């Protein structure tokens, strides 16, 4: 720590949000892959204010986690990256019951977390509690699983419309989407 | 990919009348895509809904997300959770940091990446079951 940092109480330079896009770009270039990935990027963003108080809203939950699949290799806790556990179509599940969802198929931070507690990526129990406490009107009848795909075309033209259709069919007013 | 996927989904829902909030740990990816509302937890990827084995942290995170969902004034509202992963921020230097990998480890990771890509391709090409 420099004298100035100590004097003014500055945080270390690296104590800032991780620049993932740059890290990932440098990483794959060093591994020997060619053109850098083009991340989705928009200048315009839609905004839909809630049409009624949240305490009256039906709220959907969308996750990138995958159902545990016996026979598809180590899915954690502590599993290395496991592409065999990936899924490529939108799926849904009943929010009234508990589910065993895992995140071994996505690039979580395996050095610093172990995926031992699904409540850190799939807050369905917490959402039910919020409904019981009256913070939201109710939990939508189904949660939805979103495939993570490098292909923008697949995500934008196939999976996003499917997620919307399912949320609409469930009468959702709002959605909580949890990334991994 | 995860953050990009949910960001694109949030945008699509929002454009079609469903208010959305993204919970995530990769601030740059979500904001580069552009989402209506974003709750950023400065935690290792995999903990967007709170700290492991810490129900109070998980409850706080979701309740904060609900407040942002209800009160965000405009699109691109990002709120950073005040929770800290660790008093020592050095964990942030590790993720996919090529400067911290030996040439041998870099080679091993390339082989593993190619192997996993082939597995993923096999899964993708299987007939859908759901």
GROMACS .gro file of C-alpha atoms in nm:
model
  310
    1UNK     CA    1   0.000   0.000   0.000
    2UNK     CA    2   0.139   0.342  -0.088
    3UNK     CA    3   0.154   0.625   0.160
    4UNK     CA    4  -0.122   0.803  -0.029
    5UNK     CA    5  -0.351   0.500  -0.025
    6UNK     CA    6  -0.304   0.466   0.348
    7UNK     CA    7  -0.354   0.832   0.414
    8UNK     CA    8  -0.675   0.864   0.215
    9UNK     CA    9  -0.812   0.517   0.275
   10UNK     CA   10  -0.810   0.419  -0.093
   11UNK     CA   11  -0.900   0.061  -0.173
   12UNK     CA   12  -0.648  -0.150  -0.368
   13UNK     CA   13  -0.672  -0.091  -0.744
   14UNK     CA   14  -0.788  -0.446  -0.803
   15UNK     CA   15  -1.073  -0.417  -0.553
   16UNK     CA   16  -1.317  -0.335  -0.830
   17UNK     CA   17  -1.561  -0.541  -1.036
   18UNK     CA   18  -1.365  -0.800  -1.235
   19UNK     CA   19  -1.332  -0.695  -1.601
   20UNK     CA   20  -1.461  -1.029  -1.728
   21UNK     CA   21  -1.480  -0.945  -2.097
   22UNK     CA   22  -1.116  -0.839  -2.105
   23UNK     CA   23  -1.004  -1.133  -1.892
   24UNK     CA   24  -1.188  -1.381  -2.108
   25UNK     CA   25  -1.059  -1.221  -2.429
   26UNK     CA   26  -0.698  -1.237  -2.308
   27UNK     CA   27  -0.746  -1.588  -2.175
   28UNK     CA   28  -0.871  -1.743  -2.497
   29UNK     CA   29  -0.619  -1.557  -2.708
   30UNK     CA   30  -0.342  -1.694  -2.487
   31UNK     CA   31  -0.489  -2.041  -2.523
   32UNK     CA   32  -0.448  -2.000  -2.896
   33UNK     CA   33  -0.798  -1.925  -3.020
   34UNK     CA   34  -0.850  -1.669  -3.290
   35UNK     CA   35  -1.100  -1.387  -3.317
   36UNK     CA   36  -1.228  -1.242  -2.992
   37UNK     CA   37  -1.587  -1.321  -2.900
   38UNK     CA   38  -1.832  -1.046  -2.985
   39UNK     CA   39  -2.039  -0.990  -2.673
   40UNK     CA   40  -2.398  -0.879  -2.712
   41UNK     CA   41  -2.411  -0.501  -2.690
   42UNK     CA   42  -2.697  -0.258  -2.726
   43UNK     CA   43  -2.723   0.117  -2.692
   44UNK     CA   44  -3.099   0.112  -2.635
   45UNK     CA   45  -3.269  -0.060  -2.341
   46UNK     CA   46  -3.644  -0.102  -2.298
   47UNK     CA   47  -3.805  -0.014  -1.970
   48UNK     CA   48  -4.136  -0.146  -1.843
   49UNK     CA   49  -4.238  -0.004  -1.505
   50UNK     CA   50  -4.448  -0.235  -1.291
   51UNK     CA   51  -4.813  -0.189  -1.372
   52UNK     CA   52  -4.923  -0.256  -1.015
   53UNK     CA   53  -4.764  -0.280  -0.671
   54UNK     CA   54  -4.508  -0.558  -0.642
   55UNK     CA   55  -4.714  -0.699  -0.355
   56UNK     CA   56  -4.980  -0.778  -0.615
   57UNK     CA   57  -4.750  -0.906  -0.888
   58UNK     CA   58  -4.696  -1.262  -1.004
   59UNK     CA   59  -4.320  -1.306  -1.028
   60UNK     CA   60  -4.138  -1.555  -1.249
   61UNK     CA   61  -3.794  -1.700  -1.179
   62UNK     CA   62  -3.551  -1.770  -1.463
   63UNK     CA   63  -3.229  -1.962  -1.410
   64UNK     CA   64  -2.935  -2.088  -1.613
   65UNK     CA   65  -2.890  -2.381  -1.375
   66UNK     CA   66  -2.951  -2.734  -1.501
   67UNK     CA   67  -3.147  -3.019  -1.344
   68UNK     CA   68  -2.919  -3.277  -1.187
   69UNK     CA   69  -2.874  -3.558  -1.437
   70UNK     CA   70  -2.753  -3.889  -1.291
   71UNK     CA   71  -2.503  -4.053  -1.522
   72UNK     CA   72  -2.380  -3.724  -1.670
   73UNK     CA   73  -2.061  -3.700  -1.466
   74UNK     CA   74  -1.961  -3.493  -1.165
   75UNK     CA   75  -2.207  -3.209  -1.115
   76UNK     CA   76  -2.086  -3.090  -0.781
   77UNK     CA   77  -2.044  -2.952  -0.531
   78UNK     CA   78  -1.687  -2.876  -0.633
   79UNK     CA   79  -1.721  -3.028  -0.980
   80UNK     CA   80  -1.490  -2.918  -1.260
   81UNK     CA   81  -1.655  -2.775  -1.570
   82UNK     CA   82  -1.884  -3.044  -1.708
   83UNK     CA   83  -2.019  -2.986  -2.058
   84UNK     CA   84  -2.208  -3.317  -2.046
   85UNK     CA   85  -2.454  -3.156  -1.804
   86UNK     CA   86  -2.542  -2.874  -2.045
   87UNK     CA   87  -2.891  -2.831  -2.190
   88UNK     CA   88  -2.993  -2.669  -2.516
   89UNK     CA   89  -3.365  -2.612  -2.491
   90UNK     CA   90  -3.573  -2.408  -2.248
   91UNK     CA   91  -3.719  -2.619  -1.968
   92UNK     CA   92  -3.962  -2.543  -1.686
   93UNK     CA   93  -4.040  -2.676  -1.340
   94UNK     CA   94  -4.316  -2.653  -1.081
   95UNK     CA   95  -4.234  -2.380  -0.829
   96UNK     CA   96  -4.448  -2.547  -0.562
   97UNK     CA   97  -4.191  -2.822  -0.516
   98UNK     CA   98  -3.816  -2.827  -0.456
   99UNK     CA   99  -3.567  -2.900  -0.733
  100UNK     CA  100  -3.209  -3.021  -0.750
  101UNK     CA  101  -3.045  -2.777  -0.990
  102UNK     CA  102  -2.670  -2.764  -1.051
  103UNK     CA  103  -2.423  -2.528  -1.218
  104UNK     CA  104  -2.137  -2.759  -1.317
  105UNK     CA  105  -2.210  -2.683  -1.686
  106UNK     CA  106  -2.123  -2.313  -1.663
  107UNK     CA  107  -1.804  -2.116  -1.598
  108UNK     CA  108  -1.843  -2.029  -1.231
  109UNK     CA  109  -1.543  -1.925  -1.024
  110UNK     CA  110  -1.416  -2.268  -0.924
  111UNK     CA  111  -1.116  -2.130  -0.738
  112UNK     CA  112  -1.328  -1.938  -0.491
  113UNK     CA  113  -1.664  -2.108  -0.469
  114UNK     CA  114  -1.781  -2.468  -0.471
  115UNK     CA  115  -2.149  -2.463  -0.569
  116UNK     CA  116  -2.243  -2.638  -0.247
  117UNK     CA  117  -2.555  -2.435  -0.174
  118UNK     CA  118  -2.810  -2.398  -0.452
  119UNK     CA  119  -2.963  -2.099  -0.274
  120UNK     CA  120  -2.672  -1.893  -0.406
  121UNK     CA  121  -2.792  -1.939  -0.764
  122UNK     CA  122  -3.154  -2.058  -0.746
  123UNK     CA  123  -3.346  -1.851  -0.493
  124UNK     CA  124  -3.679  -2.031  -0.522
  125UNK     CA  125  -3.710  -2.094  -0.146
  126UNK     CA  126  -3.637  -1.727  -0.081
  127UNK     CA  127  -3.890  -1.621  -0.342
  128UNK     CA  128  -4.156  -1.839  -0.179
  129UNK     CA  129  -4.070  -1.678   0.153
  130UNK     CA  130  -4.109  -1.332  -0.002
  131UNK     CA  131  -4.451  -1.434  -0.132
  132UNK     CA  132  -4.555  -1.563   0.210
  133UNK     CA  133  -4.434  -1.238   0.365
  134UNK     CA  134  -4.640  -1.035   0.120
  135UNK     CA  135  -4.345  -0.870  -0.055
  136UNK     CA  136  -4.470  -1.006  -0.387
  137UNK     CA  137  -4.817  -1.119  -0.483
  138UNK     CA  138  -4.723  -1.473  -0.569
  139UNK     CA  139  -4.459  -1.690  -0.730
  140UNK     CA  140  -4.544  -1.782  -1.090
  141UNK     CA  141  -4.646  -2.148  -1.118
  142UNK     CA  142  -4.332  -2.246  -1.309
  143UNK     CA  143  -3.969  -2.145  -1.312
  144UNK     CA  144  -3.785  -2.155  -1.643
  145UNK     CA  145  -3.439  -2.276  -1.737
  146UNK     CA  146  -3.249  -2.073  -1.997
  147UNK     CA  147  -2.981  -2.249  -2.202
  148UNK     CA  148  -2.646  -2.070  -2.211
  149UNK     CA  149  -2.536  -2.065  -2.569
  150UNK     CA  150  -2.249  -1.892  -2.746
  151UNK     CA  151  -2.477  -1.844  -3.045
  152UNK     CA  152  -2.653  -1.509  -3.034
  153UNK     CA  153  -2.894  -1.630  -3.299
  154UNK     CA  154  -3.003  -1.926  -3.089
  155UNK     CA  155  -3.048  -1.722  -2.773
  156UNK     CA  156  -3.218  -1.422  -2.935
  157UNK     CA  157  -3.429  -1.591  -3.199
  158UNK     CA  158  -3.520  -1.917  -3.031
  159UNK     CA  159  -3.468  -1.920  -2.653
  160UNK     CA  160  -3.576  -1.565  -2.560
  161UNK     CA  161  -3.911  -1.592  -2.744
  162UNK     CA  162  -3.967  -1.930  -2.578
  163UNK     CA  163  -3.898  -1.785  -2.232
  164UNK     CA  164  -4.135  -1.497  -2.304
  165UNK     CA  165  -4.408  -1.732  -2.424
  166UNK     CA  166  -4.379  -1.939  -2.108
  167UNK     CA  167  -4.382  -1.635  -1.880
  168UNK     CA  168  -4.688  -1.500  -2.061
  169UNK     CA  169  -4.864  -1.836  -2.038
  170UNK     CA  170  -4.801  -1.826  -1.664
  171UNK     CA  171  -4.944  -1.475  -1.634
  172UNK     CA  172  -4.619  -1.332  -1.496
  173UNK     CA  173  -4.605  -0.957  -1.433
  174UNK     CA  174  -4.235  -0.953  -1.355
  175UNK     CA  175  -3.932  -1.178  -1.376
  176UNK     CA  176  -3.620  -1.236  -1.172
  177UNK     CA  177  -3.330  -1.370  -1.377
  178UNK     CA  178  -3.029  -1.514  -1.200
  179UNK     CA  179  -2.698  -1.540  -1.385
  180UNK     CA  180  -2.411  -1.771  -1.298
  181UNK     CA  181  -2.232  -1.680  -2.139
  182UNK     CA  182  -2.466  -1.698  -1.845
  183UNK     CA  183  -2.478  -1.325  -1.792
  184UNK     CA  184  -2.524  -1.261  -2.160
  185UNK     CA  185  -2.807  -1.513  -2.182
  186UNK     CA  186  -3.008  -1.373  -1.893
  187UNK     CA  187  -2.938  -1.018  -2.005
  188UNK     CA  188  -3.078  -1.090  -2.350
  189UNK     CA  189  -3.376  -1.265  -2.195
  190UNK     CA  190  -3.443  -0.973  -1.959
  191UNK     CA  191  -3.434  -0.733  -2.252
  192UNK     CA  192  -3.681  -0.944  -2.447
  193UNK     CA  193  -3.923  -0.980  -2.155
  194UNK     CA  194  -3.905  -0.610  -2.083
  195UNK     CA  195  -3.971  -0.513  -2.443
  196UNK     CA  196  -4.282  -0.728  -2.429
  197UNK     CA  197  -4.432  -0.589  -2.110
  198UNK     CA  198  -4.276  -0.798  -1.833
  199UNK     CA  199  -4.065  -0.601  -1.585
  200UNK     CA  200  -3.736  -0.773  -1.511
  201UNK     CA  201  -3.434  -0.770  -1.289
  202UNK     CA  202  -3.107  -0.951  -1.345
  203UNK     CA  203  -2.907  -1.076  -1.048
  204UNK     CA  204  -2.544  -1.122  -1.139
  205UNK     CA  205  -2.176  -1.109  -1.049
  206UNK     CA  206  -2.035  -0.999  -1.387
  207UNK     CA  207  -2.108  -0.628  -1.401
  208UNK     CA  208  -1.934  -0.556  -1.728
  209UNK     CA  209  -2.112  -0.825  -1.929
  210UNK     CA  210  -2.463  -0.730  -1.812
  211UNK     CA  211  -2.404  -0.358  -1.856
  212UNK     CA  212  -2.236  -0.402  -2.194
  213UNK     CA  213  -2.542  -0.589  -2.314
  214UNK     CA  214  -2.771  -0.332  -2.151
  215UNK     CA  215  -3.043  -0.445  -1.913
  216UNK     CA  216  -3.335  -0.262  -1.752
  217UNK     CA  217  -3.241  -0.339  -1.390
  218UNK     CA  218  -2.934  -0.510  -1.249
  219UNK     CA  219  -2.843  -0.611  -0.897
  220UNK     CA  220  -2.468  -0.657  -0.890
  221UNK     CA  221  -2.314  -0.873  -0.619
  222UNK     CA  222  -1.935  -0.839  -0.621
  223UNK     CA  223  -1.896  -1.210  -0.551
  224UNK     CA  224  -1.731  -1.497  -0.739
  225UNK     CA  225  -1.942  -1.621  -1.030
  226UNK     CA  226  -2.201  -1.866  -0.902
  227UNK     CA  227  -2.324  -1.659  -0.609
  228UNK     CA  228  -2.556  -1.403  -0.764
  229UNK     CA  229  -2.829  -1.486  -0.512
  230UNK     CA  230  -2.612  -1.456  -0.201
  231UNK     CA  231  -2.334  -1.612  -0.003
  232UNK     CA  232  -2.323  -1.992   0.044
  233UNK     CA  233  -2.464  -2.128   0.370
  234UNK     CA  234  -2.568  -1.778   0.467
  235UNK     CA  235  -2.949  -1.750   0.458
  236UNK     CA  236  -2.939  -1.391   0.585
  237UNK     CA  237  -2.722  -1.291   0.290
  238UNK     CA  238  -2.954  -1.475   0.052
  239UNK     CA  239  -3.265  -1.312   0.200
  240UNK     CA  240  -3.103  -0.970   0.187
  241UNK     CA  241  -3.000  -1.017  -0.176
  242UNK     CA  242  -3.342  -1.120  -0.300
  243UNK     CA  243  -3.521  -0.851  -0.102
  244UNK     CA  244  -3.284  -0.591  -0.240
  245UNK     CA  245  -3.354  -0.723  -0.590
  246UNK     CA  246  -3.727  -0.683  -0.530
  247UNK     CA  247  -3.678  -0.325  -0.416
  248UNK     CA  248  -3.479  -0.248  -0.728
  249UNK     CA  249  -3.744  -0.417  -0.940
  250UNK     CA  250  -4.011  -0.196  -0.791
  251UNK     CA  251  -3.828   0.135  -0.761
  252UNK     CA  252  -3.575   0.164  -1.046
  253UNK     CA  253  -3.653   0.494  -1.220
  254UNK     CA  254  -3.508   0.421  -1.564
  255UNK     CA  255  -3.345   0.150  -1.773
  256UNK     CA  256  -2.983   0.057  -1.700
  257UNK     CA  257  -3.035   0.095  -1.328
  258UNK     CA  258  -2.752  -0.093  -1.155
  259UNK     CA  259  -2.747  -0.132  -0.781
  260UNK     CA  260  -2.440  -0.283  -0.617
  261UNK     CA  261  -2.506  -0.496  -0.313
  262UNK     CA  262  -2.316  -0.367  -0.010
  263UNK     CA  263  -2.223  -0.723   0.086
  264UNK     CA  264  -1.855  -0.815   0.062
  265UNK     CA  265  -1.731  -1.160  -0.031
  266UNK     CA  266  -1.416  -1.127   0.176
  267UNK     CA  267  -1.220  -0.858   0.354
  268UNK     CA  268  -0.932  -0.955   0.124
  269UNK     CA  269  -1.018  -0.867  -0.238
  270UNK     CA  270  -0.732  -1.069  -0.389
  271UNK     CA  271  -0.977  -1.339  -0.509
  272UNK     CA  272  -1.062  -1.100  -0.792
  273UNK     CA  273  -0.719  -1.150  -0.945
  274UNK     CA  274  -0.762  -1.520  -1.016
  275UNK     CA  275  -1.052  -1.575  -1.257
  276UNK     CA  276  -0.928  -1.658  -1.609
  277UNK     CA  277  -0.616  -1.456  -1.539
  278UNK     CA  278  -0.361  -1.566  -1.794
  279UNK     CA  279  -0.084  -1.386  -1.606
  280UNK     CA  280  -0.125  -1.636  -1.326
  281UNK     CA  281  -0.098  -1.952  -1.536
  282UNK     CA  282   0.218  -2.142  -1.624
  283UNK     CA  283   0.275  -2.245  -1.989
  284UNK     CA  284   0.202  -2.605  -1.888
  285UNK     CA  285  -0.126  -2.509  -1.724
  286UNK     CA  286  -0.220  -2.297  -2.025
  287UNK     CA  287  -0.160  -2.598  -2.253
  288UNK     CA  288  -0.359  -2.827  -2.024
  289UNK     CA  289  -0.650  -2.586  -2.022
  290UNK     CA  290  -0.653  -2.566  -2.399
  291UNK     CA  291  -0.674  -2.944  -2.423
  292UNK     CA  292  -0.947  -2.956  -2.163
  293UNK     CA  293  -1.140  -2.679  -2.337
  294UNK     CA  294  -1.127  -2.864  -2.669
  295UNK     CA  295  -1.238  -3.186  -2.499
  296UNK     CA  296  -1.533  -3.017  -2.328
  297UNK     CA  297  -1.630  -2.844  -2.652
  298UNK     CA  298  -1.662  -3.180  -2.823
  299UNK     CA  299  -1.875  -3.311  -2.536
  300UNK     CA  300  -2.096  -3.004  -2.554
  301UNK     CA  301  -2.140  -3.054  -2.927
  302UNK     CA  302  -2.251  -3.411  -2.870
  303UNK     CA  303  -2.506  -3.301  -2.610
  304UNK     CA  304  -2.632  -3.022  -2.837
  305UNK     CA  305  -2.682  -3.258  -3.128
  306UNK     CA  306  -2.877  -3.513  -2.922
  307UNK     CA  307  -3.252  -3.513  -2.980
  308UNK     CA  308  -3.421  -3.281  -2.729
  309UNK     CA  309  -3.593  -3.469  -2.450
  310UNK     CA  310  -3.769  -3.183  -2.275
   0.00000   0.00000   0.00000
